[in-house]
CSV table of C-alpha atoms in Angstrom, one decimal:
chain,number,residue,atom,x,y,z
F,1,ASN,CA,75.8,71.6,100.8
F,2,ALA,CA,74.6,75.6,101.0
F,3,GLY,CA,75.8,76.2,104.6
F,4,VAL,CA,75.3,79.9,105.6
F,5,THR,CA,74.3,82.0,102.7
F,6,GLN,CA,74.5,85.7,102.5
F,7,THR,CA,72.7,88.4,100.4
F,8,PRO,CA,73.5,90.4,98.7
F,9,LYS,CA,77.3,89.6,97.7
F,10,PHE,CA,77.6,93.6,97.2
F,11,ARG,CA,75.9,97.0,97.7
F,12,ILE,CA,76.2,100.3,97.8
F,13,LEU,CA,74.2,102.8,99.7
F,14,LYS,CA,73.8,106.5,100.0
F,15,ILE,CA,74.2,108.1,103.4
F,16,GLY,CA,71.0,107.7,105.4
F,17,GLN,CA,69.3,104.9,103.3
F,18,SER,CA,68.2,101.8,104.9
F,19,MET,CA,68.6,98.3,104.2
F,20,THR,CA,68.7,94.3,105.4
F,21,LEU,CA,71.5,91.9,104.9
F,22,GLN,CA,70.2,88.7,104.5
F,23,CYS,CA,71.6,85.3,106.4
F,24,THR,CA,70.4,81.8,106.1
F,25,GLN,CA,71.6,78.7,107.2
F,26,ASP,CA,70.6,75.1,106.7
F,27,MET,CA,72.4,73.2,109.4
F,28,ASN,CA,69.8,73.4,112.0
F,29,HIS,CA,72.2,75.8,113.9
F,30,ASN,CA,70.9,77.0,117.2
F,31,TYR,CA,73.7,80.2,117.4
F,32,MET,CA,73.8,82.8,114.7
F,33,TYR,CA,76.3,85.9,114.4
F,34,TRP,CA,76.9,88.9,112.6
F,35,TYR,CA,80.3,90.0,112.3
F,36,ARG,CA,81.9,93.0,110.7
F,37,GLN,CA,85.5,93.2,109.0
F,38,ASP,CA,87.6,96.6,108.4
F,39,PRO,CA,90.6,96.4,106.4
F,40,GLY,CA,93.6,95.5,108.4
F,41,MET,CA,91.5,94.8,111.1
F,42,GLY,CA,89.8,91.2,113.0
F,43,LEU,CA,86.3,90.7,113.1
F,44,LYS,CA,84.2,92.6,115.5
F,45,LEU,CA,80.9,91.3,117.0
F,46,ILE,CA,77.7,93.1,116.1
F,47,TYR,CA,74.9,90.9,117.4
F,48,TYR,CA,74.3,87.5,118.2
F,49,SER,CA,71.3,85.3,118.8
F,50,VAL,CA,71.2,81.8,121.0
F,51,GLY,CA,67.8,80.6,119.3
F,52,ALA,CA,64.6,81.7,117.6
F,53,GLY,CA,63.5,84.9,119.6
F,54,ILE,CA,66.6,85.6,121.3
F,55,THR,CA,69.2,88.2,120.4
F,56,ASP,CA,72.3,89.8,122.1
F,57,LYS,CA,74.5,92.8,121.4
F,58,GLY,CA,77.9,92.2,120.8
F,59,GLU,CA,81.0,94.6,121.0
F,60,VAL,CA,79.6,97.2,117.9
F,61,PRO,CA,75.9,97.0,118.0
F,62,ASN,CA,75.0,100.8,117.5
F,63,GLY,CA,73.2,101.5,114.3
F,64,TYR,CA,72.3,98.1,113.5
F,65,ASN,CA,69.1,95.8,114.1
F,66,VAL,CA,68.6,92.3,114.4
F,67,SER,CA,65.5,90.0,114.3
F,68,ARG,CA,65.3,85.8,114.8
F,69,SER,CA,62.0,84.8,114.0
F,70,THR,CA,63.1,81.2,112.4
F,71,THR,CA,66.0,79.0,113.1
F,72,GLU,CA,67.2,79.5,109.9
F,73,ASP,CA,67.2,83.5,109.3
F,74,PHE,CA,69.2,86.1,111.1
F,75,PRO,CA,68.4,89.2,109.5
F,76,LEU,CA,70.9,92.3,110.2
F,77,ARG,CA,69.3,95.8,109.5
F,78,LEU,CA,71.0,99.0,109.0
F,79,GLU,CA,69.0,102.3,109.5
F,80,LEU,CA,70.3,106.0,108.5
F,81,ALA,CA,73.5,104.5,107.1
F,82,ALA,CA,76.7,106.2,107.8
F,83,PRO,CA,80.2,106.3,106.1
F,84,SER,CA,81.2,104.7,109.1
F,85,GLN,CA,79.5,101.6,108.2
F,86,THR,CA,81.4,100.9,105.0
F,87,SER,CA,82.6,97.4,105.6
F,88,VAL,CA,82.6,93.8,104.8
F,89,TYR,CA,79.8,92.0,106.9
F,90,PHE,CA,80.0,88.0,107.9
F,91,CYS,CA,77.0,86.0,109.1
F,92,ALA,CA,78.3,82.7,111.0
F,93,SER,CA,76.2,80.2,112.7
F,94,SER,CA,77.4,77.2,115.1
F,95,SER,CA,76.2,74.4,117.7
F,96,GLY,CA,77.2,76.6,120.3
F,97,THR,CA,79.2,74.4,122.2
F,98,ALA,CA,82.8,75.6,122.8
F,99,ASN,CA,84.8,72.8,120.7
F,100,GLN,CA,82.3,73.4,117.8
F,101,PRO,CA,83.6,75.9,115.0
F,102,GLN,CA,81.6,78.8,113.6
F,103,HIS,CA,80.5,78.3,110.1
F,104,PHE,CA,81.2,81.6,107.8
F,105,GLY,CA,79.2,83.2,105.0
F,106,ASP,CA,81.1,84.6,102.2
F,107,GLY,CA,80.2,87.8,103.1
F,108,THR,CA,78.4,91.0,102.2
F,109,ARG,CA,80.4,93.9,101.2
F,110,LEU,CA,78.9,97.2,101.9
F,111,SER,CA,79.9,100.6,100.9
F,112,ILE,CA,77.9,104.1,102.0
F,113,LEU,CA,79.0,106.9,100.0
J,1,GLY,CA,88.3,90.7,128.9
J,2,ASP,CA,89.5,87.8,126.5
J,3,SER,CA,91.8,89.1,123.8
J,4,VAL,CA,93.9,87.8,120.9
J,5,THR,CA,97.0,88.7,119.9
J,6,GLN,CA,98.8,88.1,116.3
J,7,MET,CA,102.2,88.9,114.5
J,8,GLU,CA,101.5,91.7,112.2
J,9,GLY,CA,101.5,91.1,108.5
J,10,PRO,CA,102.1,90.7,105.8
J,11,VAL,CA,104.4,88.0,105.8
J,12,THR,CA,106.0,86.8,102.1
J,13,LEU,CA,107.6,84.0,101.9
J,14,SER,CA,108.9,81.8,99.0
J,15,GLU,CA,107.6,78.8,98.1
J,16,GLU,CA,108.8,75.7,100.4
J,17,ALA,CA,109.9,78.0,103.0
J,18,PHE,CA,109.2,77.1,107.1
J,19,LEU,CA,106.1,79.3,108.3
J,20,THR,CA,105.4,80.4,111.8
J,21,ILE,CA,102.6,82.8,112.8
J,22,ASN,CA,102.4,84.0,116.6
J,23,CYS,CA,99.4,84.1,118.4
J,24,THR,CA,99.2,84.4,122.0
J,25,TYR,CA,96.1,85.1,124.1
J,26,THR,CA,94.4,86.3,127.3
J,27,ALA,CA,91.4,84.5,128.9
J,28,THR,CA,89.8,84.1,132.1
J,29,GLY,CA,88.4,80.5,131.7
J,30,TYR,CA,89.4,77.7,129.9
J,31,PRO,CA,89.0,78.5,126.4
J,32,SER,CA,89.1,76.5,123.0
J,33,LEU,CA,91.6,78.0,120.1
J,34,PHE,CA,90.8,78.1,116.7
J,35,TRP,CA,92.8,79.0,113.2
J,36,TYR,CA,90.6,80.1,110.5
J,37,VAL,CA,91.9,81.0,107.3
J,38,GLN,CA,90.5,83.8,104.6
J,39,TYR,CA,91.1,83.2,101.1
J,40,PRO,CA,90.3,86.4,98.9
J,41,GLY,CA,86.6,87.6,98.1
J,42,GLU,CA,85.8,84.5,100.6
J,43,GLY,CA,84.2,84.1,104.0
J,44,LEU,CA,86.6,82.2,106.9
J,45,GLN,CA,86.8,78.4,107.1
J,46,LEU,CA,88.0,76.6,109.9
J,47,LEU,CA,91.7,75.4,109.5
J,48,LEU,CA,92.4,73.7,112.9
J,49,LYS,CA,91.4,73.6,116.3
J,50,ALA,CA,92.4,72.7,120.2
J,51,THR,CA,90.2,72.3,122.8
J,52,LYS,CA,92.5,71.9,125.9
J,53,ALA,CA,96.0,72.2,126.9
J,54,ASP,CA,98.9,70.5,124.9
J,55,ASP,CA,96.1,69.6,122.4
J,56,LYS,CA,97.7,69.8,118.5
J,57,GLY,CA,95.6,70.8,115.9
J,58,SER,CA,96.4,69.8,112.4
J,59,ASN,CA,95.1,70.0,108.8
J,60,LYS,CA,96.3,70.2,105.4
J,61,GLY,CA,100.2,70.6,106.9
J,62,PHE,CA,99.1,73.0,109.4
J,63,GLU,CA,100.2,72.3,113.3
J,64,ALA,CA,99.6,74.5,116.2
J,65,THR,CA,100.1,73.3,120.0
J,66,TYR,CA,98.0,74.8,122.8
J,67,ARG,CA,100.3,76.0,125.5
J,68,LYS,CA,98.5,76.9,128.6
J,69,GLU,CA,102.0,77.9,129.9
J,70,THR,CA,103.0,80.6,127.6
J,71,THR,CA,99.3,81.2,126.6
J,72,SER,CA,100.4,80.5,122.8
J,73,PHE,CA,98.7,78.8,120.0
J,74,HIS,CA,101.2,79.4,116.9
J,75,LEU,CA,100.4,78.2,113.6
J,76,GLU,CA,103.5,76.3,111.7
J,77,LYS,CA,103.7,74.8,108.4
J,78,GLY,CA,106.9,73.1,107.4
J,79,SER,CA,106.5,73.9,103.7
J,80,VAL,CA,104.4,76.5,102.3
J,81,GLN,CA,102.8,76.6,98.5
J,82,VAL,CA,101.7,79.5,96.4
J,83,SER,CA,98.0,78.3,97.5
J,84,ASP,CA,98.7,79.0,101.4
J,85,SER,CA,98.5,82.8,100.3
J,86,ALA,CA,95.5,84.2,102.6
J,87,VAL,CA,94.9,86.0,105.7
J,88,TYR,CA,94.9,84.0,108.6
J,89,PHE,CA,93.1,84.4,112.0
J,90,CYS,CA,93.5,83.7,115.4
J,91,ALA,CA,90.6,83.0,117.6
J,92,LEU,CA,89.1,81.7,121.1
J,93,SER,CA,86.1,80.5,122.5
J,94,ASP,CA,85.4,80.7,126.0
J,95,LEU,CA,82.0,79.4,127.2
J,96,TRP,CA,83.0,79.3,130.9
J,97,TYR,CA,83.0,83.1,130.8
J,98,ASN,CA,81.4,83.9,127.4
J,99,GLN,CA,77.9,82.9,126.8
J,100,GLY,CA,76.8,82.3,123.6
J,101,GLY,CA,80.1,81.0,121.9
J,102,LYS,CA,81.1,84.2,120.8
J,103,LEU,CA,84.6,83.9,119.1
J,104,ILE,CA,87.3,86.9,120.1
J,105,PHE,CA,89.8,87.5,116.8
J,106,GLY,CA,92.8,88.5,116.7
J,107,GLN,CA,93.5,91.1,113.7
J,108,GLY,CA,94.6,88.7,111.3
J,109,THR,CA,98.0,88.0,109.4
J,110,GLU,CA,98.0,88.0,105.4
J,111,LEU,CA,100.4,85.6,104.0
J,112,SER,CA,101.7,85.8,100.5
J,113,VAL,CA,103.6,82.8,99.4
J,114,LYS,CA,106.0,83.8,96.2
J,115,PRO,CA,106.9,81.1,93.5
């Protein structure tokens, strides 16, 4: 019963470095999402995808890139990491209908120093 | 645009106390409403949902009723336990005007239950 799996769980980056946060789901969901959660705040949508090969920007896409080559995987790329990107990142997936919930991974805690 | 507003936390209660966490929303269309819970160090889990006006969602002793007239979806529990300590998020999804099933979240309310 894996659900949504995110790796790594923790990471420290230096300013200017790049990295990819991995997300995979085994529920055959077409819709996938990346959120960031800052302390005391709700979740902000970074990017989302409604199917393989289709991605779109969310509320806070600057500094990030995504790709969706398969239904299962939805990696998030940080280029030129900045301190403002220090956050907890959550990946989620859903079947895409309004009354069906999103399923979340356990998150990646990222610090940029 | 669509938005969700929750009461500010943290909320501190004694075990067996009654819990209410207020949530109000604004939406253009006909949203579905959700409560998610986040335990320390974990991702969000769906707690309950309601998909149309007057629906009541319930799970694990928690309840919330979708009130269209007051645009509210308040979370209640009659007797909280220490294990209910977590952050609670109210959220909406409005497919009519919001392609992709995106969720709009409130800022979260931290609940701490003391023995």
